[in-house]
Amino acid sequence: MNMIKAVDIHKKFNNLEVLKGISLTVNKGEVIAIIGPSGSGKSTFLRCLNRLETIDQGTIEIEGDVLVAGSADGKVQYAAEAEARQICRRMGMVFQQFNLFPHLTVLENVIEAPITVKGVKREDIVPQAEELLRKVGLAEKRDVYPSRLSGGQKQRVAIARALAINPDIMLFDEPTSALDPELTGEVLKAMRKLAEEHMTMIVVTHEMAFAREVANRVIFMDNGEIVEQGTPEAVFGSPSQPRTKAFLNRVV
Ligand SMILES: Nc1ncnc2c1ncn2[C@@H]1O[C@H](COP(=O)(O)OP(=O)(O)O)[C@@H](O)[C@H]1O
Ligand SMILES: [Mg+2]
């Protein structure tokens, strides 16, 4: 069974076609890195996977369950609301901007969604949240407010928060792009650890070294399309498409 199966995804914003038929299948435990120039549709694609954006055409299945499917009239049909929510909760997402709740402590930020969204009891989730904070190296910050944290620490809290809903898949959208260079390492380390534990992950990133070392597959997107994909060795070492070569020459 595929963890994610996206077929022929099309998405327009007004008249701008941002995704022009993206297909991607992700297996359990795979780490996919998506690279590509700004504006190529990487964020939109991730957001479509967990219904932060709706698609205009195509099919998305998560762990074999249909989130949205093409229908005969050329439009799409989403799963009923409760089912769609349940499907999307299997994906945790981490954004470039961490969006922690400023009025909640680190621990409260991590336990908020399990309590309000999943109805988990506070006493049941607190030990798990503490374990997650240990995992991202922030156990000692549990009672601190986000304003007292560095950007790297905030992003690690955001990772713990996303993990607290116990997702089967993690989606990362440029998780280190808003960070000072000296703080990216600690965030990448937390992500690397997750990958080593065989979490299924899609990571949109500009960190080519991370993509090369951690990803099983690298996808190069440009202008709403997947231009090229393959192992890191293939895509970085001997890209076959001129657009991939040009992009890598600019960024590496
Ligand atoms: N909510 C939106 N409304 C209108 N246009 C959008 C919206 N979100 C993204 N876009 C446009 O879609 C294109 C792809 O954006 P995005 O998915 O953010 O690309 P990337 O993440 O690769 O930089 C860009 O031209 C962007 O301006
Ligand atoms: Mg983006």
Short mmCIF file of C-alpha atoms and ligand atoms in Angstrom, two decimals:
data_model
loop_
_atom_site.label_atom_id
_atom_site.label_comp_id
_atom_site.label_asym_id
_atom_site.label_seq_id
_atom_site.Cartn_x
_atom_site.Cartn_y
_atom_site.Cartn_z
CA MET A 1 0.00 0.00 0.00
CA ASN A 2 1.21 3.51 -0.84
CA MET A 3 1.33 6.04 1.96
CA ILE A 4 0.57 8.78 -0.55
CA LYS A 5 -0.71 8.37 -4.06
CA ALA A 6 -1.27 11.60 -5.94
CA VAL A 7 -2.25 11.34 -9.58
CA ASP A 8 -2.38 14.13 -12.15
CA ILE A 9 -2.93 16.97 -9.68
CA HIS A 10 -3.99 20.24 -11.25
CA LYS A 11 -4.43 23.47 -9.33
CA LYS A 12 -5.21 26.98 -10.50
CA PHE A 13 -5.26 30.24 -8.59
CA ASN A 14 -7.65 32.33 -10.67
CA ASN A 15 -6.21 31.87 -14.13
CA LEU A 16 -2.73 30.95 -13.02
CA GLU A 17 -2.10 27.23 -13.38
CA VAL A 18 0.23 26.46 -10.50
CA LEU A 19 0.18 22.65 -10.64
CA LYS A 20 0.06 21.17 -14.13
CA GLY A 21 -0.49 17.49 -13.56
CA ILE A 22 1.71 16.37 -10.67
CA SER A 23 1.84 12.64 -9.91
CA LEU A 24 3.73 11.25 -6.95
CA THR A 25 3.63 7.96 -5.10
CA VAL A 26 5.31 7.66 -1.72
CA ASN A 27 6.01 4.36 0.01
CA LYS A 28 6.18 3.69 3.73
CA GLY A 29 9.39 4.99 5.27
CA GLU A 30 10.47 6.90 2.19
CA VAL A 31 12.02 10.33 2.54
CA ILE A 32 11.27 12.51 -0.47
CA ALA A 33 13.04 15.83 -0.99
CA ILE A 34 11.35 18.33 -3.28
CA ILE A 35 13.62 20.99 -4.70
CA GLY A 36 13.03 23.70 -7.27
CA PRO A 37 12.91 27.43 -7.85
CA SER A 38 10.67 29.77 -5.92
CA GLY A 39 7.16 29.90 -7.36
CA SER A 40 7.33 26.45 -8.92
CA GLY A 41 4.38 25.13 -6.88
CA LYS A 42 6.18 23.15 -4.17
CA SER A 43 4.25 24.64 -1.25
CA THR A 44 0.97 24.45 -3.11
CA PHE A 45 1.52 20.78 -3.82
CA LEU A 46 2.21 19.99 -0.14
CA ARG A 47 -0.80 22.04 0.91
CA CYS A 48 -3.01 20.14 -1.54
CA LEU A 49 -1.95 16.83 0.00
CA ASN A 50 -3.49 17.73 3.35
CA ARG A 51 -6.34 19.81 1.96
CA LEU A 52 -5.04 23.20 3.02
CA GLU A 53 -5.72 23.89 -0.65
CA THR A 54 -8.30 22.11 -2.78
CA ILE A 55 -7.36 20.70 -6.16
CA ASP A 56 -9.15 21.24 -9.49
CA GLN A 57 -8.35 17.90 -11.04
CA GLY A 58 -6.70 14.64 -10.01
CA THR A 59 -6.78 12.04 -7.28
CA ILE A 60 -5.20 11.88 -3.82
CA GLU A 61 -5.16 8.72 -1.73
CA ILE A 62 -3.61 8.56 1.71
CA GLU A 63 -2.82 5.06 2.99
CA GLY A 64 -5.31 3.66 0.52
CA ASP A 65 -8.15 6.00 1.51
CA VAL A 66 -9.49 8.41 -1.06
CA LEU A 67 -9.22 12.04 0.04
CA VAL A 68 -10.28 13.34 -3.34
CA ALA A 69 -10.92 11.71 -6.68
CA GLY A 70 -11.66 12.84 -10.19
CA SER A 71 -15.29 12.54 -11.22
CA ALA A 72 -16.87 11.99 -14.62
CA ASP A 73 -17.74 15.66 -15.16
CA GLY A 74 -14.05 16.59 -15.07
CA LYS A 75 -14.33 18.05 -11.56
CA VAL A 76 -13.29 16.43 -8.30
CA GLN A 77 -15.13 14.90 -5.38
CA TYR A 78 -13.71 15.19 -1.86
CA ALA A 79 -14.41 12.68 0.88
CA ALA A 80 -17.11 13.76 3.33
CA GLU A 81 -15.89 16.31 5.88
CA ALA A 82 -15.39 13.96 8.85
CA GLU A 83 -13.60 11.37 6.71
CA ALA A 84 -11.44 14.02 5.00
CA ARG A 85 -10.39 15.42 8.37
CA GLN A 86 -9.59 12.00 9.70
CA ILE A 87 -7.44 11.30 6.63
CA CYS A 88 -5.59 14.61 6.85
CA ARG A 89 -4.83 14.10 10.55
CA ARG A 90 -2.52 11.29 9.51
CA MET A 91 -0.20 13.98 8.15
CA GLY A 92 1.73 16.36 10.35
CA MET A 93 2.98 19.54 8.74
CA VAL A 94 5.83 21.87 9.60
CA PHE A 95 5.98 25.27 7.92
CA GLN A 96 8.73 27.78 7.29
CA GLN A 97 7.08 30.08 9.83
CA PHE A 98 6.63 28.07 13.00
CA ASN A 99 3.31 29.68 14.04
CA LEU A 100 3.52 28.63 17.68
CA PHE A 101 0.85 30.02 19.97
CA PRO A 102 2.66 32.87 21.78
CA HIS A 103 0.37 32.74 24.83
CA LEU A 104 1.00 29.02 25.42
CA THR A 105 4.09 27.40 26.89
CA VAL A 106 6.13 24.93 24.87
CA LEU A 107 4.36 21.97 26.46
CA GLU A 108 0.94 23.54 25.99
CA ASN A 109 1.74 24.18 22.33
CA VAL A 110 2.58 20.50 21.86
CA ILE A 111 -0.52 19.11 23.63
CA GLU A 112 -3.03 21.61 22.19
CA ALA A 113 -3.98 19.73 19.02
CA PRO A 114 -4.21 16.25 20.56
CA ILE A 115 -6.57 17.63 23.22
CA THR A 116 -8.73 19.91 21.06
CA VAL A 117 -8.66 18.01 17.78
CA LYS A 118 -8.37 14.41 18.86
CA GLY A 119 -10.01 14.61 22.28
CA VAL A 120 -7.05 12.99 24.04
CA LYS A 121 -6.95 13.41 27.83
CA ARG A 122 -4.37 15.84 29.16
CA GLU A 123 -2.86 13.30 31.55
CA ASP A 124 -2.45 10.84 28.69
CA ILE A 125 -0.77 13.23 26.29
CA VAL A 126 1.58 15.05 28.70
CA PRO A 127 4.02 12.12 29.06
CA GLN A 128 4.05 11.66 25.29
CA ALA A 129 4.62 15.38 24.76
CA GLU A 130 7.52 15.30 27.21
CA GLU A 131 8.99 12.38 25.32
CA LEU A 132 8.66 14.29 22.04
CA LEU A 133 10.35 17.33 23.57
CA ARG A 134 13.18 15.08 24.71
CA LYS A 135 13.44 13.74 21.21
CA VAL A 136 13.91 17.21 19.73
CA GLY A 137 16.28 18.15 22.55
CA LEU A 138 14.00 20.58 24.35
CA ALA A 139 12.85 18.73 27.47
CA GLU A 140 14.16 21.52 29.69
CA LYS A 141 12.12 24.16 27.81
CA ARG A 142 8.71 22.63 28.52
CA ASP A 143 7.42 25.54 30.64
CA VAL A 144 8.95 28.36 28.63
CA TYR A 145 7.00 30.68 26.31
CA PRO A 146 7.95 30.77 22.61
CA SER A 147 9.21 34.36 22.80
CA ARG A 148 12.09 33.06 24.92
CA LEU A 149 13.23 30.56 22.29
CA SER A 150 15.61 30.88 19.36
CA GLY A 151 14.26 30.25 15.86
CA GLY A 152 15.80 26.80 15.81
CA GLN A 153 14.22 25.93 19.13
CA LYS A 154 10.84 27.22 17.95
CA GLN A 155 11.04 25.09 14.86
CA ARG A 156 11.92 22.01 16.94
CA VAL A 157 8.85 22.70 19.08
CA ALA A 158 6.83 22.92 15.87
CA ILE A 159 8.16 19.49 14.87
CA ALA A 160 7.23 18.05 18.29
CA ARG A 161 3.80 19.63 17.96
CA ALA A 162 3.24 18.08 14.54
CA LEU A 163 4.35 14.69 15.88
CA ALA A 164 2.00 14.91 18.85
CA ILE A 165 -1.00 13.97 16.72
CA ASN A 166 0.88 10.75 16.00
CA PRO A 167 0.98 11.16 12.22
CA ASP A 168 2.00 8.45 9.77
CA ILE A 169 3.42 11.02 7.36
CA MET A 170 5.31 14.28 7.95
CA LEU A 171 5.27 17.14 5.47
CA PHE A 172 7.95 19.81 5.82
CA ASP A 173 7.79 23.06 3.86
CA GLU A 174 11.21 24.72 3.93
CA PRO A 175 11.54 24.20 7.67
CA THR A 176 14.93 25.91 7.87
CA SER A 177 14.47 28.77 5.41
CA ALA A 178 13.50 31.32 8.06
CA LEU A 179 16.44 30.41 10.30
CA ASP A 180 19.90 31.90 10.69
CA PRO A 181 22.40 29.49 9.15
CA GLU A 182 23.88 28.52 12.53
CA LEU A 183 20.44 27.32 13.69
CA THR A 184 19.54 25.13 10.72
CA GLY A 185 21.75 22.24 11.86
CA GLU A 186 19.77 21.50 15.02
CA VAL A 187 16.50 21.38 13.06
CA LEU A 188 17.97 19.19 10.33
CA LYS A 189 19.30 16.89 13.03
CA ALA A 190 15.80 16.41 14.47
CA MET A 191 14.52 15.65 10.97
CA ARG A 192 17.35 13.25 10.27
CA LYS A 193 16.46 11.38 13.46
CA LEU A 194 12.87 11.04 12.28
CA ALA A 195 14.07 9.72 8.94
CA GLU A 196 16.25 7.17 10.73
CA GLU A 197 13.15 6.01 12.59
CA HIS A 198 11.58 5.41 9.16
CA MET A 199 9.01 8.16 9.30
CA THR A 200 7.51 8.72 5.86
CA MET A 201 8.49 12.27 4.96
CA ILE A 202 8.18 14.81 2.19
CA VAL A 203 10.58 17.69 2.66
CA VAL A 204 10.56 20.80 0.50
CA THR A 205 14.01 22.19 1.02
CA HIS A 206 16.86 24.35 -0.20
CA GLU A 207 19.27 22.32 1.91
CA MET A 208 20.91 20.36 -0.86
CA ALA A 209 23.34 18.59 1.48
CA PHE A 210 20.42 17.37 3.58
CA ALA A 211 18.52 16.21 0.49
CA ARG A 212 21.59 14.40 -0.77
CA GLU A 213 22.28 12.60 2.50
CA VAL A 214 18.83 11.89 3.89
CA ALA A 215 16.40 11.60 0.97
CA ASN A 216 15.72 8.32 -0.79
CA ARG A 217 14.37 10.24 -3.74
CA VAL A 218 14.81 13.79 -4.98
CA ILE A 219 12.15 15.52 -7.02
CA PHE A 220 12.90 18.60 -9.04
CA MET A 221 9.86 20.80 -9.68
CA ASP A 222 9.74 23.76 -12.00
CA ASN A 223 6.81 25.76 -13.27
CA GLY A 224 4.13 23.46 -11.83
CA GLU A 225 5.62 20.23 -13.11
CA ILE A 226 7.88 17.46 -11.90
CA VAL A 227 10.75 17.85 -14.33
CA GLU A 228 12.97 15.10 -13.01
CA GLN A 229 13.19 12.66 -10.13
CA GLY A 230 15.54 9.98 -8.96
CA THR A 231 18.02 9.00 -6.31
CA PRO A 232 20.09 11.85 -4.89
CA GLU A 233 23.09 10.41 -6.72
CA ALA A 234 21.25 10.55 -10.04
CA VAL A 235 19.62 13.96 -9.66
CA PHE A 236 22.59 15.74 -8.14
CA GLY A 237 25.33 13.71 -9.79
CA SER A 238 24.04 13.39 -13.33
CA PRO A 239 20.84 15.32 -13.90
CA SER A 240 19.30 14.50 -17.26
CA GLN A 241 17.18 17.61 -17.81
CA PRO A 242 18.59 21.00 -18.79
CA ARG A 243 16.29 22.78 -16.31
CA THR A 244 17.57 20.62 -13.46
CA LYS A 245 21.17 21.29 -14.47
CA ALA A 246 20.55 25.03 -14.67
CA PHE A 247 18.87 25.08 -11.25
CA LEU A 248 21.61 23.04 -9.59
CA ASN A 249 24.29 25.25 -11.14
CA ARG A 250 22.59 28.24 -9.54
CA VAL A 251 22.14 26.81 -6.06
CA VAL A 252 24.95 24.36 -5.38
N1 LIG B 1 -3.20 31.59 -2.28
C1 LIG B 1 -2.68 31.93 -3.46
N2 LIG B 1 -3.34 32.77 -4.29
C2 LIG B 1 -2.84 33.10 -5.49
N3 LIG B 1 -1.65 32.67 -5.97
C3 LIG B 1 -0.93 31.85 -5.17
C4 LIG B 1 -1.40 31.45 -3.89
N4 LIG B 1 -0.47 30.62 -3.34
C5 LIG B 1 0.52 30.52 -4.24
N5 LIG B 1 0.25 31.25 -5.35
C6 LIG B 1 1.09 31.35 -6.54
O1 LIG B 1 1.31 30.02 -6.98
C7 LIG B 1 2.62 29.89 -7.50
C8 LIG B 1 3.33 28.75 -6.78
O2 LIG B 1 3.53 29.15 -5.44
P1 LIG B 1 4.14 28.17 -4.35
O3 LIG B 1 3.40 26.90 -4.36
O4 LIG B 1 4.19 28.94 -3.09
O5 LIG B 1 5.62 27.93 -4.93
P2 LIG B 1 6.95 27.48 -4.19
O6 LIG B 1 6.57 26.92 -2.86
O7 LIG B 1 7.57 26.51 -5.11
O8 LIG B 1 7.79 28.73 -4.05
C9 LIG B 1 3.28 31.24 -7.35
O9 LIG B 1 3.16 31.93 -8.57
C10 LIG B 1 2.46 31.89 -6.27
O10 LIG B 1 2.48 33.28 -6.40
MG MG B 2 7.13 27.51 -0.96
#
